[in-house]
Short mmCIF file of C-alpha atoms in Angstrom, two decimals:
data_model
loop_
_atom_site.label_atom_id
_atom_site.label_comp_id
_atom_site.label_asym_id
_atom_site.label_seq_id
_atom_site.Cartn_x
_atom_site.Cartn_y
_atom_site.Cartn_z
CA UNK A 1 0.00 0.00 0.00
CA UNK A 2 1.34 3.45 -0.92
CA UNK A 3 1.38 6.58 1.28
CA UNK A 4 -1.11 8.19 -1.12
CA UNK A 5 -3.54 5.27 -0.72
CA UNK A 6 -3.21 5.51 3.06
CA UNK A 7 -3.91 9.26 2.99
CA UNK A 8 -6.94 8.63 0.79
CA UNK A 9 -8.22 6.13 3.36
CA UNK A 10 -8.64 9.08 5.75
CA UNK A 11 -11.93 9.67 3.96
CA UNK A 12 -13.27 6.89 6.18
CA UNK A 13 -12.50 9.10 9.19
CA UNK A 14 -14.07 12.22 7.67
CA UNK A 15 -17.48 10.56 7.28
CA UNK A 16 -17.91 9.73 10.99
CA UNK A 17 -16.66 13.25 11.83
CA UNK A 18 -19.35 14.79 9.62
CA UNK A 19 -22.02 12.48 11.04
CA UNK A 20 -21.08 13.17 14.68
CA UNK A 21 -21.07 16.95 14.02
CA UNK A 22 -24.42 16.81 12.20
CA UNK A 23 -26.08 14.70 14.92
CA UNK A 24 -24.31 16.67 17.71
CA UNK A 25 -23.03 13.45 19.31
CA UNK A 26 -20.15 15.28 20.96
CA UNK A 27 -17.62 12.69 19.77
CA UNK A 28 -15.57 14.90 17.40
CA UNK A 29 -12.71 15.37 19.85
CA UNK A 30 -12.59 11.67 20.72
CA UNK A 31 -12.54 10.61 17.07
CA UNK A 32 -9.71 13.06 16.29
CA UNK A 33 -7.68 11.93 19.32
CA UNK A 34 -8.28 8.25 18.52
CA UNK A 35 -7.22 8.75 14.88
CA UNK A 36 -4.08 10.71 15.74
CA UNK A 37 -3.10 8.31 18.54
CA UNK A 38 -3.57 5.25 16.35
CA UNK A 39 -1.44 6.81 13.57
CA UNK A 40 1.38 7.76 15.95
CA UNK A 41 1.28 4.50 17.97
CA UNK A 42 1.16 2.19 14.96
CA UNK A 43 3.88 4.05 13.03
CA UNK A 44 6.08 3.93 16.15
CA UNK A 45 5.39 0.19 16.52
CA UNK A 46 6.14 -0.26 12.81
CA UNK A 47 9.59 1.31 13.24
CA UNK A 48 10.26 -0.63 16.45
CA UNK A 49 9.25 -3.91 14.78
CA UNK A 50 11.44 -3.18 11.75
CA UNK A 51 14.36 -2.55 14.12
CA UNK A 52 13.65 -5.74 16.11
CA UNK A 53 13.17 -7.87 12.99
CA UNK A 54 16.36 -6.61 11.38
CA UNK A 55 18.31 -6.92 14.64
CA UNK A 56 17.11 -10.55 15.04
CA UNK A 57 18.32 -10.59 18.64
CA UNK A 58 16.58 -12.59 21.41
CA UNK A 59 17.03 -9.70 23.87
CA UNK A 60 14.97 -7.39 21.65
CA UNK A 61 12.18 -9.98 21.53
CA UNK A 62 12.16 -10.29 25.33
CA UNK A 63 12.19 -6.49 25.73
CA UNK A 64 9.22 -6.18 23.35
CA UNK A 65 7.28 -8.80 25.34
CA UNK A 66 8.11 -7.05 28.65
CA UNK A 67 6.89 -3.76 27.15
CA UNK A 68 3.60 -5.39 26.18
CA UNK A 69 3.20 -6.95 29.66
CA UNK A 70 3.93 -3.57 31.28
CA UNK A 71 1.34 -1.75 29.16
CA UNK A 72 -1.30 -4.46 29.65
CA UNK A 73 -0.81 -4.65 33.43
CA UNK A 74 -1.10 -0.84 33.71
CA UNK A 75 -4.50 -1.11 32.06
CA UNK A 76 -5.78 -4.00 34.20
CA UNK A 77 -4.56 -2.73 37.57
CA UNK A 78 -6.93 0.26 37.36
CA UNK A 79 -9.89 -2.15 37.21
CA UNK A 80 -8.56 -4.22 40.14
CA UNK A 81 -8.26 -1.24 42.49
CA UNK A 82 -9.31 -2.26 45.99
CA UNK A 83 -7.86 -5.79 45.82
CA UNK A 84 -4.56 -5.90 47.75
CA UNK A 85 -1.41 -6.81 45.71
CA UNK A 86 -3.41 -6.79 42.46
CA UNK A 87 -0.46 -5.27 40.51
CA UNK A 88 1.80 -8.26 41.26
CA UNK A 89 -1.00 -10.76 40.71
CA UNK A 90 -1.69 -9.33 37.23
CA UNK A 91 2.00 -9.22 36.26
CA UNK A 92 2.41 -12.83 37.46
CA UNK A 93 -0.66 -13.97 35.49
CA UNK A 94 0.57 -12.26 32.32
CA UNK A 95 4.08 -13.70 32.68
CA UNK A 96 2.81 -17.24 33.43
CA UNK A 97 0.34 -17.29 30.53
CA UNK A 98 2.86 -15.85 28.05
CA UNK A 99 5.78 -18.03 29.23
CA UNK A 100 3.70 -21.23 29.21
CA UNK A 101 2.20 -20.56 25.76
CA UNK A 102 5.52 -19.60 24.14
CA UNK A 103 7.39 -22.52 25.72
CA UNK A 104 4.83 -24.98 24.35
CA UNK A 105 4.87 -23.40 20.87
CA UNK A 106 8.64 -23.33 20.60
CA UNK A 107 9.45 -26.66 22.32
CA UNK A 108 6.98 -28.51 20.08
CA UNK A 109 8.38 -26.61 17.10
CA UNK A 110 4.96 -25.21 16.18
CA UNK A 111 6.54 -21.80 15.49
CA UNK A 112 10.19 -20.80 15.16
CA UNK A 113 11.76 -18.48 17.76
CA UNK A 114 11.94 -15.50 15.40
CA UNK A 115 10.51 -12.03 16.01
CA UNK A 116 8.11 -12.33 13.04
CA UNK A 117 6.28 -15.15 14.86
CA UNK A 118 6.95 -14.56 18.55
CA UNK A 119 5.99 -10.87 18.73
CA UNK A 120 2.59 -10.90 16.97
CA UNK A 121 1.51 -14.12 18.72
CA UNK A 122 2.67 -12.75 22.10
CA UNK A 123 0.67 -9.60 21.39
CA UNK A 124 -2.44 -11.70 20.84
CA UNK A 125 -1.84 -13.75 24.01
CA UNK A 126 -1.11 -10.73 26.21
CA UNK A 127 -3.92 -8.66 24.70
CA UNK A 128 -6.40 -11.45 25.24
CA UNK A 129 -5.21 -12.02 28.82
CA UNK A 130 -5.72 -8.29 29.41
CA UNK A 131 -9.32 -8.32 28.14
CA UNK A 132 -10.08 -11.51 30.09
CA UNK A 133 -8.63 -10.12 33.31
CA UNK A 134 -10.62 -6.89 32.91
CA UNK A 135 -13.83 -8.87 32.43
CA UNK A 136 -13.00 -11.12 35.38
CA UNK A 137 -12.17 -8.28 37.80
CA UNK A 138 -15.28 -6.32 36.83
CA UNK A 139 -17.55 -9.28 37.53
CA UNK A 140 -15.63 -10.45 40.63
CA UNK A 141 -15.89 -7.05 42.32
CA UNK A 142 -19.60 -6.73 41.59
CA UNK A 143 -20.23 -10.30 42.82
CA UNK A 144 -18.41 -9.57 46.07
CA UNK A 145 -20.29 -6.37 46.76
CA UNK A 146 -23.64 -8.08 46.03
CA UNK A 147 -22.87 -11.16 48.12
CA UNK A 148 -20.99 -9.76 51.12
CA UNK A 149 -23.67 -11.04 53.54
CA UNK A 150 -23.49 -14.58 52.07
CA UNK A 151 -19.70 -14.46 52.41
CA UNK A 152 -19.97 -13.49 56.10
CA UNK A 153 -22.76 -16.03 56.62
CA UNK A 154 -20.54 -18.89 55.45
CA UNK A 155 -17.65 -17.63 57.57
CA UNK A 156 -20.03 -17.46 60.55
CA UNK A 157 -20.74 -21.20 60.15
CA UNK A 158 -17.01 -21.89 60.39
CA UNK A 159 -16.44 -22.04 56.63
CA UNK A 160 -13.04 -21.10 55.18
CA UNK A 161 -12.46 -18.04 52.95
CA UNK A 162 -12.47 -20.42 49.95
CA UNK A 163 -15.87 -21.84 50.99
CA UNK A 164 -17.18 -18.31 51.47
CA UNK A 165 -16.08 -16.90 48.12
CA UNK A 166 -16.37 -20.01 45.93
CA UNK A 167 -19.72 -19.08 44.33
CA UNK A 168 -18.67 -15.50 43.51
CA UNK A 169 -15.33 -16.69 42.18
CA UNK A 170 -16.81 -19.37 39.94
CA UNK A 171 -19.43 -16.99 38.58
CA UNK A 172 -16.76 -14.38 37.72
CA UNK A 173 -14.49 -16.98 36.05
CA UNK A 174 -17.41 -18.31 34.02
CA UNK A 175 -18.54 -14.82 32.96
CA UNK A 176 -15.06 -13.89 31.77
CA UNK A 177 -14.66 -17.13 29.74
CA UNK A 178 -18.05 -17.16 28.01
CA UNK A 179 -17.31 -14.47 25.35
CA UNK A 180 -14.20 -16.37 24.19
CA UNK A 181 -16.11 -19.65 23.92
CA UNK A 182 -19.09 -18.01 22.18
CA UNK A 183 -16.81 -16.18 19.71
CA UNK A 184 -15.16 -19.49 18.79
CA UNK A 185 -18.52 -21.08 18.01
CA UNK A 186 -19.26 -18.60 15.20
CA UNK A 187 -15.67 -18.22 14.01
CA UNK A 188 -15.45 -18.19 10.22
CA UNK A 189 -19.24 -17.99 9.78
CA UNK A 190 -19.79 -14.31 10.53
CA UNK A 191 -16.35 -12.85 10.04
CA UNK A 192 -12.87 -14.00 9.20
CA UNK A 193 -10.62 -13.58 12.22
CA UNK A 194 -7.97 -10.84 12.13
CA UNK A 195 -4.86 -12.96 11.82
CA UNK A 196 -6.30 -15.13 9.08
CA UNK A 197 -7.54 -12.08 7.14
CA UNK A 198 -4.07 -10.52 7.44
CA UNK A 199 -2.35 -13.60 6.07
CA UNK A 200 -4.80 -13.90 3.17
CA UNK A 201 -4.50 -10.19 2.28
CA UNK A 202 -0.72 -10.59 2.46
CA UNK A 203 -0.96 -13.25 -0.24
CA UNK A 204 -0.73 -16.33 1.99
CA UNK A 205 -2.34 -19.68 1.31
CA UNK A 206 -5.87 -19.65 2.87
CA UNK A 207 -5.47 -23.19 4.29
CA UNK A 208 -2.20 -22.30 5.96
CA UNK A 209 -3.88 -19.13 7.28
CA UNK A 210 -6.66 -21.32 8.73
CA UNK A 211 -4.10 -23.52 10.50
CA UNK A 212 -2.41 -20.51 12.10
CA UNK A 213 -5.80 -19.10 13.08
CA UNK A 214 -6.76 -22.38 14.74
CA UNK A 215 -3.52 -22.32 16.66
CA UNK A 216 -4.35 -18.83 17.90
CA UNK A 217 -7.90 -19.86 18.84
CA UNK A 218 -6.66 -22.77 20.94
CA UNK A 219 -4.06 -20.53 22.56
CA UNK A 220 -6.70 -17.95 23.37
CA UNK A 221 -9.00 -20.56 24.88
CA UNK A 222 -6.17 -21.72 27.12
CA UNK A 223 -5.38 -18.10 27.98
CA UNK A 224 -9.00 -17.47 28.93
CA UNK A 225 -9.08 -20.38 31.35
CA UNK A 226 -5.62 -19.98 32.86
CA UNK A 227 -5.70 -16.19 33.21
CA UNK A 228 -9.06 -15.92 34.97
CA UNK A 229 -8.42 -18.91 37.26
CA UNK A 230 -4.97 -17.60 38.14
CA UNK A 231 -6.09 -14.01 38.80
CA UNK A 232 -9.13 -15.28 40.73
CA UNK A 233 -7.42 -17.76 43.00
CA UNK A 234 -4.48 -15.45 43.69
CA UNK A 235 -6.61 -12.40 44.46
CA UNK A 236 -9.41 -13.81 46.65
CA UNK A 237 -7.00 -14.74 49.46
CA UNK A 238 -6.05 -11.08 49.87
CA UNK A 239 -9.66 -10.19 50.69
CA UNK A 240 -9.38 -12.11 54.00
CA UNK A 241 -6.93 -11.88 56.88
CA UNK A 242 -5.22 -14.67 58.83
CA UNK A 243 -8.17 -14.80 61.32
CA UNK A 244 -10.44 -15.71 58.37
CA UNK A 245 -12.15 -12.33 58.53
CA UNK A 246 -13.56 -10.76 55.36
CA UNK A 247 -11.92 -7.42 54.66
CA UNK A 248 -13.93 -6.69 51.49
CA UNK A 249 -12.89 -4.46 48.60
CA UNK A 250 -11.05 -1.45 49.97
CA UNK A 251 -10.79 1.27 47.34
CA UNK A 252 -7.83 2.85 49.19
CA UNK A 253 -5.73 -0.29 48.63
CA UNK A 254 -3.54 -0.86 45.52
CA UNK B 1 -23.33 -15.50 85.13
CA UNK B 2 -21.44 -13.86 82.25
CA UNK B 3 -20.96 -16.08 79.21
CA UNK B 4 -19.30 -13.39 77.09
CA UNK B 5 -17.32 -10.51 78.46
CA UNK B 6 -15.85 -7.47 76.66
CA UNK B 7 -12.86 -5.85 78.39
CA UNK B 8 -11.91 -2.42 77.09
CA UNK B 9 -12.56 -3.38 73.44
CA UNK B 10 -11.76 -0.84 70.71
CA UNK B 11 -12.03 -1.33 66.95
CA UNK B 12 -10.79 1.27 64.45
CA UNK B 13 -12.81 4.41 65.05
CA UNK B 14 -16.05 2.42 65.38
CA UNK B 15 -15.81 0.99 68.93
CA UNK B 16 -14.13 2.77 71.80
CA UNK B 17 -13.21 1.08 75.10
CA UNK B 18 -16.26 -1.17 75.39
CA UNK B 19 -16.51 -3.14 78.65
CA UNK B 20 -19.55 -5.20 79.54
CA UNK B 21 -21.01 -8.68 79.68
CA UNK B 22 -23.68 -10.91 78.15
CA UNK B 23 -25.28 -13.27 80.65
CA UNK B 24 -25.98 -16.97 80.14
CA UNK B 25 -29.50 -17.79 78.87
CA UNK B 26 -30.47 -14.12 78.71
CA UNK B 27 -31.55 -12.04 75.74
CA UNK B 28 -29.51 -8.84 75.55
CA UNK B 29 -30.68 -6.17 73.10
CA UNK B 30 -28.08 -3.86 71.58
CA UNK B 31 -29.81 -0.54 70.98
CA UNK B 32 -28.64 2.84 69.83
CA UNK B 33 -28.72 5.20 66.85
CA UNK B 34 -27.43 4.24 63.38
CA UNK B 35 -23.64 4.09 63.27
CA UNK B 36 -23.39 3.48 67.02
CA UNK B 37 -21.36 0.27 66.49
CA UNK B 38 -24.08 -2.30 67.26
CA UNK B 39 -23.38 -4.67 64.31
CA UNK B 40 -19.62 -4.24 64.76
CA UNK B 41 -20.01 -5.31 68.42
CA UNK B 42 -22.00 -8.35 67.31
CA UNK B 43 -19.36 -9.43 64.78
CA UNK B 44 -16.69 -9.32 67.50
CA UNK B 45 -18.53 -12.01 69.47
CA UNK B 46 -18.06 -14.75 66.83
CA UNK B 47 -14.72 -13.48 65.58
CA UNK B 48 -15.90 -12.05 62.26
CA UNK B 49 -14.00 -9.00 63.51
CA UNK B 50 -11.23 -8.69 66.10
CA UNK B 51 -10.53 -5.88 68.53
CA UNK B 52 -7.56 -3.59 67.81
CA UNK B 53 -7.13 -3.41 71.58
CA UNK B 54 -8.85 -4.96 74.58
CA UNK B 55 -10.02 -8.53 75.05
CA UNK B 56 -13.13 -10.64 74.69
CA UNK B 57 -13.74 -13.62 76.98
CA UNK B 58 -16.01 -16.51 76.03
CA UNK B 59 -16.76 -18.90 78.89
CA UNK B 60 -13.93 -17.33 80.92
CA UNK B 61 -11.37 -18.09 78.18
CA UNK B 62 -9.78 -15.40 76.05
CA UNK B 63 -11.35 -15.55 72.59
CA UNK B 64 -7.85 -15.34 71.04
CA UNK B 65 -7.13 -18.81 72.46
CA UNK B 66 -10.05 -20.42 70.64
CA UNK B 67 -9.70 -22.03 67.25
CA UNK B 68 -11.65 -19.58 65.10
CA UNK B 69 -13.59 -22.32 63.27
CA UNK B 70 -14.79 -24.09 66.44
CA UNK B 71 -15.63 -20.72 68.02
CA UNK B 72 -17.85 -19.79 65.06
CA UNK B 73 -19.50 -23.22 64.94
CA UNK B 74 -20.60 -22.73 68.55
CA UNK B 75 -22.18 -19.34 67.86
CA UNK B 76 -25.09 -19.00 65.42
CA UNK B 77 -25.67 -15.76 63.54
CA UNK B 78 -28.67 -14.45 61.60
CA UNK B 79 -28.28 -11.44 59.32
CA UNK B 80 -30.63 -8.58 58.46
CA UNK B 81 -31.51 -9.75 54.93
CA UNK B 82 -31.53 -13.49 55.80
CA UNK B 83 -29.04 -14.27 53.00
CA UNK B 84 -29.57 -17.65 51.34
CA UNK B 85 -27.60 -19.77 48.92
CA UNK B 86 -29.41 -20.76 45.73
CA UNK B 87 -31.51 -23.91 45.92
CA UNK B 88 -34.04 -25.33 48.35
CA UNK B 89 -34.71 -24.80 52.05
CA UNK B 90 -33.02 -28.16 52.66
CA UNK B 91 -29.89 -27.00 50.75
CA UNK B 92 -29.74 -24.02 53.07
CA UNK B 93 -30.33 -25.99 56.25
CA UNK B 94 -27.56 -28.43 55.31
CA UNK B 95 -25.09 -25.65 54.48
CA UNK B 96 -23.45 -25.50 57.95
CA UNK B 97 -22.89 -29.28 57.81
CA UNK B 98 -21.93 -29.45 54.10
CA UNK B 99 -19.00 -27.14 54.84
CA UNK B 100 -17.52 -29.93 56.97
CA UNK B 101 -18.67 -32.85 54.78
CA UNK B 102 -21.14 -33.83 57.49
CA UNK B 103 -24.68 -34.98 56.88
CA UNK B 104 -27.90 -33.36 58.02
CA UNK B 105 -30.52 -36.14 57.89
CA UNK B 106 -33.92 -35.06 56.53
CA UNK B 107 -35.58 -36.02 59.85
CA UNK B 108 -33.29 -33.61 61.70
CA UNK B 109 -34.00 -30.89 59.12
CA UNK B 110 -37.75 -31.45 59.54
CA UNK B 111 -37.41 -31.15 63.32
CA UNK B 112 -35.64 -27.80 62.84
CA UNK B 113 -38.44 -26.61 60.56
CA UNK B 114 -41.03 -27.56 63.14
CA UNK B 115 -39.00 -25.66 65.79
CA UNK B 116 -39.56 -22.51 63.74
CA UNK B 117 -43.23 -23.31 63.02
CA UNK B 118 -42.81 -24.28 59.36
CA UNK B 119 -44.46 -27.48 58.14
CA UNK B 120 -42.49 -30.23 56.44
CA UNK B 121 -43.60 -29.31 52.91
CA UNK B 122 -41.23 -26.33 53.11
CA UNK B 123 -38.14 -28.53 53.10
CA UNK B 124 -38.08 -28.84 49.31
CA UNK B 125 -39.31 -25.31 48.54
CA UNK B 126 -37.03 -23.10 46.49
CA UNK B 127 -35.75 -20.32 48.76
CA UNK B 128 -36.42 -17.62 46.16
CA UNK B 129 -40.15 -18.38 46.49
CA UNK B 130 -40.23 -17.83 50.28
CA UNK B 131 -41.96 -14.81 51.81
CA UNK B 132 -40.04 -12.45 54.12
CA UNK B 133 -41.37 -14.11 57.27
CA UNK B 134 -40.65 -17.64 55.98
CA UNK B 135 -37.14 -16.59 55.03
CA UNK B 136 -36.49 -15.29 58.54
CA UNK B 137 -37.72 -18.57 60.02
CA UNK B 138 -35.51 -20.65 57.70
CA UNK B 139 -32.53 -18.40 58.57
CA UNK B 140 -33.24 -18.97 62.29
CA UNK B 141 -33.59 -22.74 61.82
CA UNK B 142 -30.27 -22.75 59.96
CA UNK B 143 -28.48 -21.03 62.87
CA UNK B 144 -29.58 -23.93 65.10
CA UNK B 145 -28.02 -26.67 62.91
CA UNK B 146 -24.67 -26.53 64.71
CA UNK B 147 -26.46 -26.60 68.12
CA UNK B 148 -24.98 -23.27 69.23
CA UNK B 149 -24.87 -21.91 72.77
CA UNK B 150 -25.13 -18.34 71.55
CA UNK B 151 -27.32 -16.73 68.91
CA UNK B 152 -26.43 -13.39 67.33
CA UNK B 153 -29.30 -11.59 65.62
CA UNK B 154 -28.65 -8.55 63.46
CA UNK B 155 -31.85 -6.53 62.83
CA UNK B 156 -33.62 -9.70 61.71
CA UNK B 157 -37.11 -8.22 61.81
CA UNK B 158 -36.21 -4.88 60.20
CA UNK B 159 -37.90 -5.70 56.90
CA UNK B 160 -40.97 -7.42 58.40
CA UNK B 161 -44.33 -5.88 59.24
CA UNK B 162 -45.51 -5.53 62.85
CA UNK B 163 -47.49 -8.79 62.98
CA UNK B 164 -44.64 -10.89 61.53
CA UNK B 165 -42.11 -9.15 63.79
CA UNK B 166 -44.19 -10.10 66.84
CA UNK B 167 -44.38 -13.71 65.67
CA UNK B 168 -40.59 -13.87 65.22
CA UNK B 169 -40.09 -12.26 68.66
CA UNK B 170 -42.24 -14.92 70.34
CA UNK B 171 -40.45 -17.63 68.37
CA UNK B 172 -37.03 -16.43 69.48
CA UNK B 173 -38.03 -16.30 73.16
CA UNK B 174 -39.33 -19.85 72.81
CA UNK B 175 -36.13 -21.03 71.04
CA UNK B 176 -34.06 -19.48 73.83
CA UNK B 177 -35.98 -21.56 76.39
CA UNK B 178 -35.99 -24.77 74.30
CA UNK B 179 -32.31 -24.68 73.34
CA UNK B 180 -30.86 -22.88 76.40
CA UNK B 181 -29.53 -20.10 74.21
CA UNK B 182 -27.78 -16.89 75.13
CA UNK B 183 -28.99 -14.30 72.63
CA UNK B 184 -27.51 -10.97 71.58
CA UNK B 185 -30.01 -9.06 69.46
CA UNK B 186 -29.25 -5.89 67.53
CA UNK B 187 -32.42 -3.88 67.05
CA UNK B 188 -33.22 -0.28 66.26
CA UNK B 189 -36.74 -0.85 67.62
CA UNK B 190 -36.93 0.18 71.30
CA UNK B 191 -40.39 -1.28 71.81
CA UNK B 192 -39.12 -4.61 70.54
CA UNK B 193 -36.13 -4.42 72.89
CA UNK B 194 -38.50 -3.79 75.81
CA UNK B 195 -40.72 -6.72 74.83
CA UNK B 196 -38.09 -9.40 74.30
CA UNK B 197 -34.93 -8.62 76.19
CA UNK B 198 -33.77 -9.26 79.74
CA UNK B 199 -30.80 -6.91 79.43
CA UNK B 200 -29.90 -3.83 77.40
CA UNK B 201 -26.69 -2.36 76.02
CA UNK B 202 -27.15 1.22 74.85
CA UNK B 203 -24.40 2.21 72.42
CA UNK B 204 -23.78 5.62 70.94
CA UNK B 205 -20.79 6.86 68.87
CA UNK B 206 -18.98 3.57 69.50
CA UNK B 207 -19.25 3.81 73.27
CA UNK B 208 -21.26 1.71 75.67
CA UNK B 209 -23.18 4.46 77.44
CA UNK B 210 -25.42 2.35 79.69
CA UNK B 211 -26.01 -1.35 80.27
CA UNK B 212 -28.09 -3.39 82.67
CA UNK B 213 -31.52 -4.88 83.04
CA UNK B 214 -34.18 -3.81 80.57
CA UNK B 215 -35.87 -1.70 83.25
CA UNK B 216 -33.14 0.89 82.79
CA UNK B 217 -35.03 2.09 79.72
CA UNK B 218 -37.70 3.35 82.10
CA UNK B 219 -35.16 5.00 84.33
CA UNK B 220 -32.19 6.19 82.23
CA UNK B 221 -29.18 7.49 84.15
CA UNK B 222 -27.51 9.41 81.32
CA UNK B 223 -28.65 12.36 79.27
CA UNK B 224 -27.65 10.55 76.04
CA UNK B 225 -30.02 7.67 76.68
CA UNK B 226 -32.77 10.09 77.72
CA UNK B 227 -32.20 12.00 74.50
CA UNK B 228 -32.26 8.75 72.45
CA UNK B 229 -35.50 7.65 74.09
CA UNK B 230 -37.05 11.00 73.23
CA UNK B 231 -35.75 11.12 69.65
CA UNK B 232 -37.64 10.05 66.55
CA UNK B 233 -34.60 8.00 65.60
CA UNK B 234 -35.94 4.92 67.37
#
């Protein structure tokens, strides 16, 4: 694609700007900021990726992955405010999910350890873990605030913190996994997934693109399960003290 | 004889230097304005909260020296909204035993239902179909599963109408006699406290202002209790 073609594609931004101004939706500023940010961020990533690909050095790959984990955890931690030690729990979950997935892929020789494969697939794993963790924390916090009397009731019968929070925890894990499972059911029927579309547009063989897409789908399913279970089981313990007393969500805690 | 004793108990900025006792087989009502620390006091008795300073004695033994699980199993607690787990009345009655992989035979569950004046058909009812009064009764029956010595009641009639409240009051007095219970009852309703309790704790701003036999409500010693008795707050 040429620079001229890219500039011409800005017409697709002008139409929503006209519509939002005409309907007085008040989104003009947001659309402009989103467009400018996406241009700057993606061009910067383009240059960084070119540098990393040409450098072909394992350290650059690791640094890129750490950068992605840092940015994703920043985003998630805001949603987990009120759960003690949530920052470390999120970083640990991201590292475990990424390390496990990459180890499996490379040890079984499913992908080679080159930046062209490792970085985009890591981006999908980390991005998906981020969305899953956000969904999980949102639901977990609302479950806890709705069920605080049930939690104390179970503790009052001599139940452990795990007994007390089990229902809320399971409900939050389930809620965060459902969108991934549902999306997989309609995959290929409604829309072609992003990675597969990219490979086909880039001139790749559609069947090979399908195989890579299936790989990503299975990885994402694993991510969904591992990330929400890990974040859930590591974070609920911090809502209780050593006397098995429920401390609840405390918004002043990070 | 005192079954539970508070010695100079403080908790955050909610309770301040509380000292007093709850007598065996008596009903003690905790009264006072909203935010006085009544529910916080209640949760200290079964260890759902711990004092920052001061001590609580249960049967002359410092509460800190009890295993927290066995302490809680010996003290039943009923909450304001009678929280239930999803499922049937039987699922809820078995909950305190299920937590320890112990069985609650149906015959025992039926006996508990009859103790709270519910007939046996209720055992398989879904809890979400229960009325407010039935829910309170099931919650009370559930507190008796572990055969506690002490019952803690937190505003359990607050959402019930006058007639149902009176029925629950009579039921609780009867349960106290049948099961030799010591009861601590948080209520914002002074008339209820007068009707059911033997003793009174009057709390205000986290302090125990007056305590003693229920008759003290007719003859308050402090201006704060006099003011509370006059106020519309009760």
